[in-house]
Every structure is written in structure tokens, then in C-alpha cells.
Amino acid sequence: MRDRDLYAKLLGIEDPWYVRDVDPRLEAGEVEIFISRDERAEFPCPVCGAAAGRYDTRTRTWRHLDTMQYKTLLTAEVPRVKCAEHGVKQLKVPWAEPGSRFTAMFEALVIDWLKEASVSAVARMLRMTWDEVDGVMTRAVARGLERRQSQPLRNIGIDETSFQKRHEYVTVVYDCDRKHVIDVLDNRRQFDLEEFYFGTPLEHLQSLESVSMDMWGPYVQATLIHVPDAERKIAFDRFHVAKHINDGVNKVRVDEHAELRELGDRTLTGTRYLWLKNPENMTAKSRLRFEALRGSSLRVARAWAMKEAARQLWSYERRGWARRAWKRLIGWMARSRLPPMVKVGRTLRAHLWGIVNAIVLGATNASLEAVNSKIQALKKRACGYRSRARFRSAILFHCGGLELYPSAHLVHTNS
Ligand SMILES: [Zn+2]
């Protein structure tokens, strides 16, 4: 078999395209394959398919999968046609998507590696520039988003995740049923979430059953404005509620510890995690120490008991029962004379409606929390992202449940 035939077979090049020449430049570590198109074949307009005249040709080069250790380039004289209706257009080639400098099979390889490694690692390994790898990733995400059909939503979760420095955030909107990230919004302002709702068809907002979130004013406001019947759908996620209560307990401990230390009492030294951890997760030794502390007359022991009570209040099926039980707890907090817990109680009272929704709807952000850790791990691997747009692209690439590969017929030409 001559090398031209061999390459035609390997590349899956078919009539009217053919391999005209192969130039192995082994010294340079490269192989270049020249492809032409039969002049006698028809020239269909790439837009409408109508027969059009050949106008001229443009020479273009694509990077393809390596041949052994040699970097392999495809060069073709691609005809441009002149369609009566669409003007001068470049013919589509069967091995690459329009506008890419890589063949579809090569892009698929890059996508596979990107799933495992950072942009810089892939660039190093495949001898590409950082921007080239980033371009493949960006195109893959755009392709995936275009293919994703807008579907009715049932349960969604909304949460912030940190970007770059402290106090810089993006908002992640998550499909709790399909378990993928729907979109990543620029910041965590009311405006950002409103933009998302504006871009979502009304019937998909109407089909929503729950919107799980933290007790964060801007998210609440945006949702109340755009989601029909949102007062019954906004669900304050239990892990976020628990975090607010934990923060209160911790504040009580810090204050009390400072006072005791003044008096030379070190009872609370090194106990921070004992008050935050659930007793069932403690080691036997910690539990022994903790049992003694929680039975004491410490203020933090009282705050801790409130936190413990709250943990038991998530399994009601009826709104009335849930509301009454939480009101009892909130009353206890209000009367506690522990300023941090009084404050937590006020927050809970103002948000009780959404806590009750979360309980009866069974809505939580638990799977979104898992995605959040994955996002933070990606950020660490990438040593941060230069822009919010890149961060969004990476999140959607890894967590968007998108179909990322170039069209199947381009990738599997040999079948
Ligand atoms: Zn046309």
C-alpha cells in the first residue's frame, strides 16, 4: 500500500476528497498530508446545498492526531463556491468543524485529556499553546450549550462559589434532578439571577417545584419577582441554615472563652470542633470530654443544645407541625439571653416560611454542595482562573453534563 492510500484509509478521507501527497519531514518531527478535492465533483453551497460554481480555493492547515511520535498536519486546498443566494462560501470539509485549526478527531483527543488534566498540563503534553487548548474547551462548551435542549425545570439549587480572591463570587444554578450545572452567573447580585430568569422560558419557570438556596436577600428577591408562586417554592437549604446556627454557637463559645481566660480558666481551650461536630461522628475520647462539657452550666452548652434541637426539626411532612416546632425553637433562642443566638433566632424567624418549604418539599442543595467542592478542586488545579468567563467555561465543561465532542460523523469517519 502506498503511503497516500494508507493515510486516506487512516483519515477516513473519501471521494471526492483524496490524499494527493504525503511529506514526511522526520527531521522536523512532522508529517504533512496534502488533500485535494476532485475538480469534477459538484460544488454544493454549504448553506443551502444548491449546486454552485467553484469560485477559488484557499489553502488551510489542520493539526491531526500524531502519526507515531510525529506531529501530523493536514493541508488542503479548500474550494470556495459562489451561491446565487448566499454569495461566496467556503466548502465544509469532512474532518473538521468550521473555523477550527484542528481536526475533529484531534479536538476529541484534547477534550478527553482536558477531563483529566489542567489546560496547562494538556498544552504541555500535546505540544499546543495555552490559548489553543482553551479555544478547544471554549468551543466544546459552546457546542454543548447549543445542543442542550431547554427543558422544563422541576427542582433547582442556587448557590455562590468563590472566584479568585476572598469576597469575589459567581453564582451556580444547578438542576437537582438531572444533576448538572445549568449556568454560572457573573456575580451574586439580584441582577445576576434576574438575568438568568429572564433567559428562561416562562413555562419552565412555571414548572418549577422548588428553588433551594441560602437565606441570601438578592437571590430571594430575584426569585420572588420571576418565579410564579415563589413563596411556596423558595426553600432555604438545611445545610445553610445549620451553618448560620453553627456560627451562632461558635460566637457564643469565642465570647465565653475570652471571659473565662481573663479569669485564668482554660475549660474551653481547644474545644472549637467539639461544639461544631455531631456527637455521632466523634471519637470515643472526644465524646467523653464533650459529655462532661455539655452537661456543665457553660453558656456555649446551652447554645449547643439549640443547635442540636434544630437538627431534629427537618423531617415534618405537614406545614403546620413544622412551623410550630420551629417557632418553639425560635422562642427558646429569643429568650436565651445569648446575643448571638438571639440574632440567629431573628434570622430564622424572618425566613421561617422558606425553611418550612424546604422541609415539606424535601428540597436540599446537598448535591450542589458536592459540585461546589469539585469546582473548588478544579480552581486549585488550574491555579485560579484569569476571568469569570474562563471560570464559567471550566465549570460548564466539567459539571454541565454537556455533549462536548465535535459532531459524531466527523470523529468516526472510519466506520
Ligand atoms: Zn446557498
Short mmCIF file of C-alpha atoms and ligand atoms in Angstrom, two decimals:
data_model
loop_
_atom_site.label_atom_id
_atom_site.label_comp_id
_atom_site.label_asym_id
_atom_site.label_seq_id
_atom_site.Cartn_x
_atom_site.Cartn_y
_atom_site.Cartn_z
CA MET A 1 0.00 0.00 0.00
CA ARG A 2 1.40 3.36 -0.93
CA ASP A 3 1.57 5.91 1.85
CA ARG A 4 -1.10 8.06 0.18
CA ASP A 5 -3.60 5.21 0.29
CA LEU A 6 -2.59 4.36 3.82
CA TYR A 7 -3.22 7.90 5.00
CA ALA A 8 -6.50 8.13 3.10
CA LYS A 9 -7.63 4.99 4.95
CA LEU A 10 -6.39 6.19 8.34
CA LEU A 11 -8.01 9.56 7.95
CA GLY A 12 -11.22 8.18 6.52
CA ILE A 13 -10.89 10.51 3.55
CA GLU A 14 -13.50 9.70 0.94
CA ASP A 15 -14.44 10.73 -2.54
CA PRO A 16 -14.39 13.50 -3.75
CA TRP A 17 -11.53 14.26 -1.33
CA TYR A 18 -8.27 12.38 -1.81
CA VAL A 19 -4.73 12.36 -0.45
CA ARG A 20 -2.55 13.98 -3.08
CA ASP A 21 0.77 13.78 -1.32
CA VAL A 22 2.48 12.92 1.95
CA ASP A 23 5.56 14.79 3.08
CA PRO A 24 7.33 13.11 5.99
CA ARG A 25 9.70 15.70 7.47
CA LEU A 26 11.13 13.36 10.03
CA GLU A 27 13.98 15.68 10.98
CA ALA A 28 11.45 18.34 11.97
CA GLY A 29 9.35 15.69 13.71
CA GLU A 30 6.41 16.34 11.40
CA VAL A 31 4.33 14.68 8.72
CA GLU A 32 2.26 16.83 6.40
CA ILE A 33 -0.54 15.33 4.36
CA PHE A 34 -1.87 17.18 1.35
CA ILE A 35 -5.51 16.72 0.47
CA SER A 36 -7.31 17.79 -2.67
CA ARG A 37 -10.82 17.63 -3.94
CA ASP A 38 -11.80 16.18 -7.30
CA GLU A 39 -12.37 19.06 -9.69
CA ARG A 40 -15.08 17.11 -11.50
CA ALA A 41 -17.21 16.72 -8.35
CA GLU A 42 -20.10 19.06 -7.72
CA PHE A 43 -19.72 22.10 -5.51
CA PRO A 44 -22.76 22.41 -3.26
CA CYS A 45 -23.36 25.63 -1.35
CA PRO A 46 -22.58 24.85 2.33
CA VAL A 47 -25.63 26.83 3.45
CA CYS A 48 -28.44 25.65 1.16
CA GLY A 49 -26.90 22.66 -0.63
CA ALA A 50 -27.76 24.01 -4.07
CA ALA A 51 -25.27 23.38 -6.85
CA ALA A 52 -22.93 26.34 -7.01
CA GLY A 53 -19.91 27.21 -9.10
CA ARG A 54 -16.35 26.87 -7.87
CA TYR A 55 -15.08 30.33 -7.10
CA ASP A 56 -11.48 29.87 -5.95
CA THR A 57 -9.50 27.86 -3.40
CA ARG A 58 -7.93 28.66 -0.07
CA THR A 59 -5.12 26.67 1.45
CA ARG A 60 -5.83 25.66 5.02
CA THR A 61 -3.98 23.51 7.55
CA TRP A 62 -5.29 21.49 10.49
CA ARG A 63 -3.48 19.66 13.20
CA HIS A 64 -4.44 15.99 13.37
CA LEU A 65 -3.63 13.12 15.74
CA ASP A 66 0.08 12.33 15.74
CA THR A 67 1.44 9.65 13.43
CA MET A 68 3.62 7.66 15.83
CA GLN A 69 5.65 10.39 17.51
CA TYR A 70 5.32 12.78 14.57
CA LYS A 71 3.16 15.85 14.71
CA THR A 72 0.72 15.42 11.84
CA LEU A 73 -0.69 18.24 9.76
CA LEU A 74 -3.41 18.14 7.13
CA THR A 75 -3.23 20.71 4.39
CA ALA A 76 -5.99 21.10 1.84
CA GLU A 77 -6.91 23.44 -0.92
CA VAL A 78 -10.46 24.11 0.08
CA PRO A 79 -12.68 25.43 -2.71
CA ARG A 80 -14.91 28.40 -2.16
CA VAL A 81 -18.18 28.37 -4.05
CA LYS A 82 -20.37 31.16 -5.24
CA CYS A 83 -24.02 30.57 -4.50
CA ALA A 84 -26.62 32.76 -6.21
CA GLU A 85 -28.33 33.28 -2.90
CA HIS A 86 -25.58 33.08 -0.26
CA GLY A 87 -22.61 34.53 -2.05
CA VAL A 88 -19.06 33.23 -1.67
CA LYS A 89 -18.74 30.47 0.92
CA GLN A 90 -16.02 28.02 1.86
CA LEU A 91 -16.93 24.35 1.39
CA LYS A 92 -17.28 22.28 4.54
CA VAL A 93 -14.55 19.69 5.00
CA PRO A 94 -15.46 16.26 6.38
CA TRP A 95 -12.68 16.17 9.00
CA ALA A 96 -13.09 19.40 10.92
CA GLU A 97 -15.69 21.79 12.21
CA PRO A 98 -15.84 25.20 10.54
CA GLY A 99 -13.37 27.68 11.94
CA SER A 100 -11.19 25.17 13.80
CA ARG A 101 -7.50 24.69 13.14
CA PHE A 102 -7.69 21.16 14.48
CA THR A 103 -9.36 18.11 13.01
CA ALA A 104 -12.41 16.86 14.87
CA MET A 105 -10.54 13.73 15.99
CA PHE A 106 -7.78 15.88 17.44
CA GLU A 107 -10.29 18.09 19.25
CA ALA A 108 -11.91 14.97 20.70
CA LEU A 109 -8.50 13.89 22.00
CA VAL A 110 -7.94 17.30 23.61
CA ILE A 111 -11.39 17.12 25.21
CA ASP A 112 -10.61 13.67 26.62
CA TRP A 113 -7.38 14.93 28.16
CA LEU A 114 -9.00 18.09 29.49
CA LYS A 115 -11.34 15.93 31.51
CA GLU A 116 -8.28 14.58 33.33
CA ALA A 117 -5.84 17.47 33.49
CA SER A 118 -5.50 21.24 33.58
CA VAL A 119 -5.28 23.42 30.48
CA SER A 120 -1.56 23.99 31.01
CA ALA A 121 -0.85 20.29 31.50
CA VAL A 122 -2.73 19.39 28.31
CA ALA A 123 -0.95 22.16 26.42
CA ARG A 124 2.43 20.81 27.53
CA MET A 125 1.61 17.22 26.77
CA LEU A 126 0.08 17.78 23.33
CA ARG A 127 2.56 20.50 22.35
CA MET A 128 -0.09 23.17 21.96
CA THR A 129 -0.27 26.72 23.22
CA TRP A 130 -2.40 27.52 26.25
CA ASP A 131 -4.76 29.58 24.09
CA GLU A 132 -5.20 26.73 21.62
CA VAL A 133 -6.27 24.33 24.37
CA ASP A 134 -8.50 26.98 25.87
CA GLY A 135 -10.06 27.54 22.44
CA VAL A 136 -10.91 23.84 22.12
CA MET A 137 -12.50 23.95 25.56
CA THR A 138 -14.49 27.10 24.83
CA ARG A 139 -15.78 25.68 21.53
CA ALA A 140 -16.70 22.40 23.23
CA VAL A 141 -18.77 24.24 25.83
CA ALA A 142 -20.46 26.45 23.21
CA ARG A 143 -21.27 23.31 21.18
CA GLY A 144 -22.65 21.56 24.26
CA LEU A 145 -24.81 24.51 25.27
CA GLU A 146 -26.19 24.79 21.76
CA ARG A 147 -27.10 21.09 21.80
CA ARG A 148 -28.67 21.20 25.23
CA GLN A 149 -32.37 21.49 24.73
CA SER A 150 -34.12 23.85 27.01
CA GLN A 151 -36.21 21.55 29.19
CA PRO A 152 -38.78 22.20 31.88
CA LEU A 153 -37.17 22.56 35.30
CA ARG A 154 -38.50 20.96 38.46
CA ASN A 155 -36.04 21.38 41.30
CA ILE A 156 -33.14 23.78 41.07
CA GLY A 157 -30.48 24.86 43.54
CA ILE A 158 -28.74 28.22 43.60
CA ASP A 159 -25.50 28.87 45.43
CA GLU A 160 -22.49 31.12 45.37
CA THR A 161 -19.00 29.79 44.90
CA SER A 162 -15.82 31.75 45.40
CA PHE A 163 -13.83 33.06 42.49
CA GLN A 164 -10.21 34.23 42.81
CA LYS A 165 -9.80 36.35 45.92
CA ARG A 166 -11.92 36.24 49.01
CA HIS A 167 -15.25 38.00 48.72
CA GLU A 168 -15.43 37.52 44.97
CA TYR A 169 -18.16 35.19 43.87
CA VAL A 170 -20.06 33.68 41.00
CA THR A 171 -23.49 32.08 41.26
CA VAL A 172 -24.02 28.45 40.24
CA VAL A 173 -27.51 27.42 39.10
CA TYR A 174 -27.95 23.69 39.38
CA ASP A 175 -30.50 21.20 38.08
CA CYS A 176 -31.12 18.95 41.10
CA ASP A 177 -32.99 16.35 39.02
CA ARG A 178 -30.59 15.98 36.11
CA LYS A 179 -27.63 16.66 38.39
CA HIS A 180 -25.81 19.17 36.26
CA VAL A 181 -24.89 22.83 36.36
CA ILE A 182 -27.36 24.83 34.26
CA ASP A 183 -25.37 28.04 34.25
CA VAL A 184 -22.78 30.10 36.05
CA LEU A 185 -23.72 33.74 36.66
CA ASP A 186 -21.32 36.65 36.77
CA ASN A 187 -21.72 37.57 40.44
CA ARG A 188 -24.20 37.03 43.28
CA ARG A 189 -26.30 40.16 42.90
CA GLN A 190 -30.06 40.20 42.42
CA PHE A 191 -29.42 41.44 38.90
CA ASP A 192 -27.35 38.34 38.01
CA LEU A 193 -30.07 35.90 38.97
CA GLU A 194 -32.74 38.07 37.35
CA GLU A 195 -30.81 37.83 34.09
CA PHE A 196 -30.90 34.05 34.35
CA TYR A 197 -34.65 34.07 34.92
CA PHE A 198 -35.14 36.48 32.03
CA GLY A 199 -33.37 33.99 29.76
CA THR A 200 -35.52 31.06 30.90
CA PRO A 201 -38.84 30.41 29.13
CA LEU A 202 -41.81 31.23 31.33
CA GLU A 203 -43.30 27.74 31.08
CA HIS A 204 -40.05 26.34 32.50
CA LEU A 205 -40.27 28.71 35.44
CA GLN A 206 -43.90 27.75 35.92
CA SER A 207 -42.98 24.06 36.11
CA LEU A 208 -40.55 24.72 38.99
CA GLU A 209 -41.45 22.93 42.21
CA SER A 210 -38.58 24.11 44.41
CA VAL A 211 -35.74 26.61 44.34
CA SER A 212 -33.22 25.74 47.00
CA MET A 213 -30.86 28.44 48.30
CA ASP A 214 -29.19 30.12 51.25
CA MET A 215 -31.06 32.89 53.07
CA TRP A 216 -29.47 35.43 50.77
CA GLY A 217 -31.61 38.50 50.09
CA PRO A 218 -30.68 39.13 46.44
CA TYR A 219 -31.48 35.51 45.43
CA VAL A 220 -34.74 35.61 47.34
CA GLN A 221 -35.80 38.92 45.75
CA ALA A 222 -34.95 37.84 42.20
CA THR A 223 -36.84 34.57 42.66
CA LEU A 224 -39.90 36.26 44.19
CA ILE A 225 -40.07 38.57 41.19
CA HIS A 226 -39.69 35.98 38.44
CA VAL A 227 -40.85 32.57 39.62
CA PRO A 228 -44.64 32.21 39.78
CA ASP A 229 -45.83 31.23 43.26
CA ALA A 230 -42.28 31.56 44.63
CA GLU A 231 -43.49 31.98 48.24
CA ARG A 232 -44.30 28.27 48.20
CA LYS A 233 -41.20 27.20 46.25
CA ILE A 234 -38.22 29.01 47.74
CA ALA A 235 -36.56 26.52 50.07
CA PHE A 236 -33.82 27.56 52.48
CA ASP A 237 -31.33 24.76 52.32
CA ARG A 238 -30.82 22.90 55.59
CA PHE A 239 -27.02 22.93 55.39
CA HIS A 240 -27.01 26.69 55.07
CA VAL A 241 -29.50 27.07 57.91
CA ALA A 242 -27.31 24.77 60.02
CA LYS A 243 -24.29 26.88 59.16
CA HIS A 244 -25.96 30.03 60.47
CA ILE A 245 -26.80 28.25 63.72
CA ASN A 246 -23.28 26.84 63.98
CA ASP A 247 -21.84 30.32 63.52
CA GLY A 248 -24.01 31.50 66.42
CA VAL A 249 -22.80 28.66 68.66
CA ASN A 250 -19.22 29.42 67.73
CA LYS A 251 -19.65 33.09 68.53
CA VAL A 252 -21.03 32.21 71.98
CA ARG A 253 -18.00 29.97 72.59
CA VAL A 254 -15.50 32.61 71.47
CA ASP A 255 -17.03 35.25 73.78
CA GLU A 256 -17.29 32.90 76.71
CA HIS A 257 -13.79 31.53 76.20
CA ALA A 258 -12.39 35.08 76.24
CA GLU A 259 -14.16 35.85 79.51
CA LEU A 260 -13.04 32.62 81.17
CA ARG A 261 -9.46 33.12 80.04
CA GLU A 262 -9.42 36.51 81.72
CA LEU A 263 -10.12 34.62 84.95
CA GLY A 264 -7.43 32.05 84.17
CA ASP A 265 -9.98 29.37 83.32
CA ARG A 266 -8.99 27.27 80.30
CA THR A 267 -12.03 24.99 80.21
CA LEU A 268 -12.87 25.93 76.63
CA THR A 269 -9.36 25.80 75.17
CA GLY A 270 -9.23 23.56 72.11
CA THR A 271 -12.94 22.78 72.14
CA ARG A 272 -13.99 24.58 68.95
CA TYR A 273 -14.66 21.48 66.89
CA LEU A 274 -16.34 19.63 69.72
CA TRP A 275 -19.21 22.12 69.61
CA LEU A 276 -19.49 22.03 65.83
CA LYS A 277 -19.19 18.32 65.26
CA ASN A 278 -22.17 15.99 65.56
CA PRO A 279 -21.60 13.71 68.57
CA GLU A 280 -22.12 10.56 66.47
CA ASN A 281 -19.01 11.50 64.46
CA MET A 282 -16.72 11.96 67.47
CA THR A 283 -14.00 9.61 68.60
CA ALA A 284 -14.63 7.87 71.92
CA LYS A 285 -12.07 10.11 73.64
CA SER A 286 -13.57 13.34 72.30
CA ARG A 287 -17.03 12.20 73.21
CA LEU A 288 -16.04 11.57 76.81
CA ARG A 289 -14.59 15.05 77.13
CA PHE A 290 -17.59 16.54 75.35
CA GLU A 291 -20.17 14.79 77.55
CA ALA A 292 -18.64 16.49 80.59
CA LEU A 293 -18.68 19.92 78.89
CA ARG A 294 -22.20 19.78 77.56
CA GLY A 295 -23.58 18.78 80.95
CA SER A 296 -21.97 21.86 82.52
CA SER A 297 -23.54 25.25 83.05
CA LEU A 298 -21.49 26.82 80.27
CA ARG A 299 -23.31 29.26 78.03
CA VAL A 300 -21.98 27.52 74.96
CA ALA A 301 -23.55 24.27 76.19
CA ARG A 302 -26.95 25.95 76.09
CA ALA A 303 -26.33 27.33 72.61
CA TRP A 304 -25.22 23.88 71.52
CA ALA A 305 -28.47 22.35 72.79
CA MET A 306 -30.40 24.72 70.50
CA LYS A 307 -28.31 23.66 67.54
CA GLU A 308 -28.91 20.02 68.44
CA ALA A 309 -32.66 20.66 68.67
CA ALA A 310 -32.66 22.29 65.22
CA ARG A 311 -31.10 19.18 63.70
CA GLN A 312 -34.17 17.18 64.69
CA LEU A 313 -36.61 19.55 63.02
CA TRP A 314 -36.24 18.60 59.37
CA SER A 315 -38.48 15.59 58.99
CA TYR A 316 -42.02 17.00 59.23
CA GLU A 317 -44.48 16.29 56.46
CA ARG A 318 -47.06 18.92 57.31
CA ARG A 319 -46.51 22.65 57.21
CA GLY A 320 -48.42 23.27 60.44
CA TRP A 321 -46.33 20.85 62.50
CA ALA A 322 -43.07 22.10 61.06
CA ARG A 323 -43.99 25.74 61.69
CA ARG A 324 -45.00 25.10 65.30
CA ALA A 325 -41.83 23.15 66.10
CA TRP A 326 -39.55 25.82 64.61
CA LYS A 327 -41.45 28.57 66.39
CA ARG A 328 -40.77 26.84 69.70
CA LEU A 329 -37.05 26.73 68.92
CA ILE A 330 -37.03 30.35 67.80
CA GLY A 331 -38.78 31.35 71.03
CA TRP A 332 -36.15 29.50 73.03
CA MET A 333 -33.41 31.36 71.15
CA ALA A 334 -35.13 34.71 71.73
CA ARG A 335 -35.29 34.12 75.49
CA SER A 336 -31.78 32.66 75.77
CA ARG A 337 -30.00 35.93 76.68
CA LEU A 338 -27.17 34.72 74.43
CA PRO A 339 -26.85 37.63 71.95
CA PRO A 340 -25.50 35.54 69.03
CA MET A 341 -28.35 33.04 69.43
CA VAL A 342 -30.94 35.80 69.77
CA LYS A 343 -29.67 37.13 66.46
CA VAL A 344 -29.82 33.70 64.81
CA GLY A 345 -33.37 33.35 66.12
CA ARG A 346 -34.35 36.62 64.45
CA THR A 347 -32.87 35.47 61.13
CA LEU A 348 -34.73 32.16 61.37
CA ARG A 349 -37.99 33.90 62.26
CA ALA A 350 -37.74 36.14 59.20
CA HIS A 351 -37.05 33.14 56.96
CA LEU A 352 -39.29 30.57 58.57
CA TRP A 353 -41.60 30.40 55.53
CA GLY A 354 -38.74 29.17 53.33
CA ILE A 355 -37.46 26.76 55.96
CA VAL A 356 -40.92 25.20 56.16
CA ASN A 357 -40.98 25.00 52.33
CA ALA A 358 -37.64 23.16 52.37
CA ILE A 359 -38.99 20.67 54.91
CA VAL A 360 -42.26 19.81 53.19
CA LEU A 361 -40.76 19.88 49.68
CA GLY A 362 -37.78 17.79 50.76
CA ALA A 363 -35.56 20.23 48.85
CA THR A 364 -31.83 20.47 49.60
CA ASN A 365 -28.65 21.71 48.00
CA ALA A 366 -26.77 18.58 49.04
CA SER A 367 -25.74 17.54 45.53
CA LEU A 368 -24.90 21.13 44.67
CA GLU A 369 -22.55 21.17 47.67
CA ALA A 370 -20.73 18.19 46.15
CA VAL A 371 -20.40 20.04 42.83
CA ASN A 372 -19.13 23.05 44.72
CA SER A 373 -16.22 21.06 46.13
CA LYS A 374 -15.49 19.74 42.65
CA ILE A 375 -15.46 23.33 41.35
CA GLN A 376 -13.04 24.43 44.08
CA ALA A 377 -10.79 21.46 43.25
CA LEU A 378 -10.78 22.49 39.57
CA LYS A 379 -9.85 26.01 40.59
CA LYS A 380 -6.97 24.73 42.64
CA ARG A 381 -5.75 22.50 39.82
CA ALA A 382 -5.88 25.45 37.39
CA CYS A 383 -4.18 27.75 39.95
CA GLY A 384 -7.17 30.07 39.59
CA TYR A 385 -8.89 31.44 36.50
CA ARG A 386 -7.96 34.67 34.78
CA SER A 387 -11.54 35.75 34.18
CA ARG A 388 -15.06 34.89 35.22
CA ALA A 389 -15.77 33.86 31.63
CA ARG A 390 -12.99 31.23 31.81
CA PHE A 391 -14.19 30.05 35.21
CA ARG A 392 -17.72 29.67 33.83
CA SER A 393 -16.43 27.79 30.81
CA ALA A 394 -14.46 25.35 33.00
CA ILE A 395 -17.41 24.74 35.33
CA LEU A 396 -19.74 24.04 32.44
CA PHE A 397 -17.11 21.84 30.76
CA HIS A 398 -16.70 19.65 33.84
CA CYS A 399 -20.06 19.88 35.59
CA GLY A 400 -22.54 20.93 32.89
CA GLY A 401 -23.47 17.43 31.71
CA LEU A 402 -22.82 18.68 28.17
CA GLU A 403 -22.19 16.78 24.97
CA LEU A 404 -18.79 18.23 24.22
CA TYR A 405 -17.40 16.33 21.24
CA PRO A 406 -17.47 17.57 17.66
CA SER A 407 -20.22 16.00 15.52
CA ALA A 408 -20.04 12.21 15.57
CA HIS A 409 -19.68 11.87 11.82
CA LEU A 410 -16.52 13.97 11.98
CA VAL A 411 -14.98 11.96 14.77
CA HIS A 412 -15.81 8.45 13.49
CA THR A 413 -15.09 8.81 9.80
CA ASN A 414 -13.63 5.32 9.58
CA SER A 415 -16.74 3.38 10.48
ZN ZN B 1 -26.71 28.78 -0.93
#
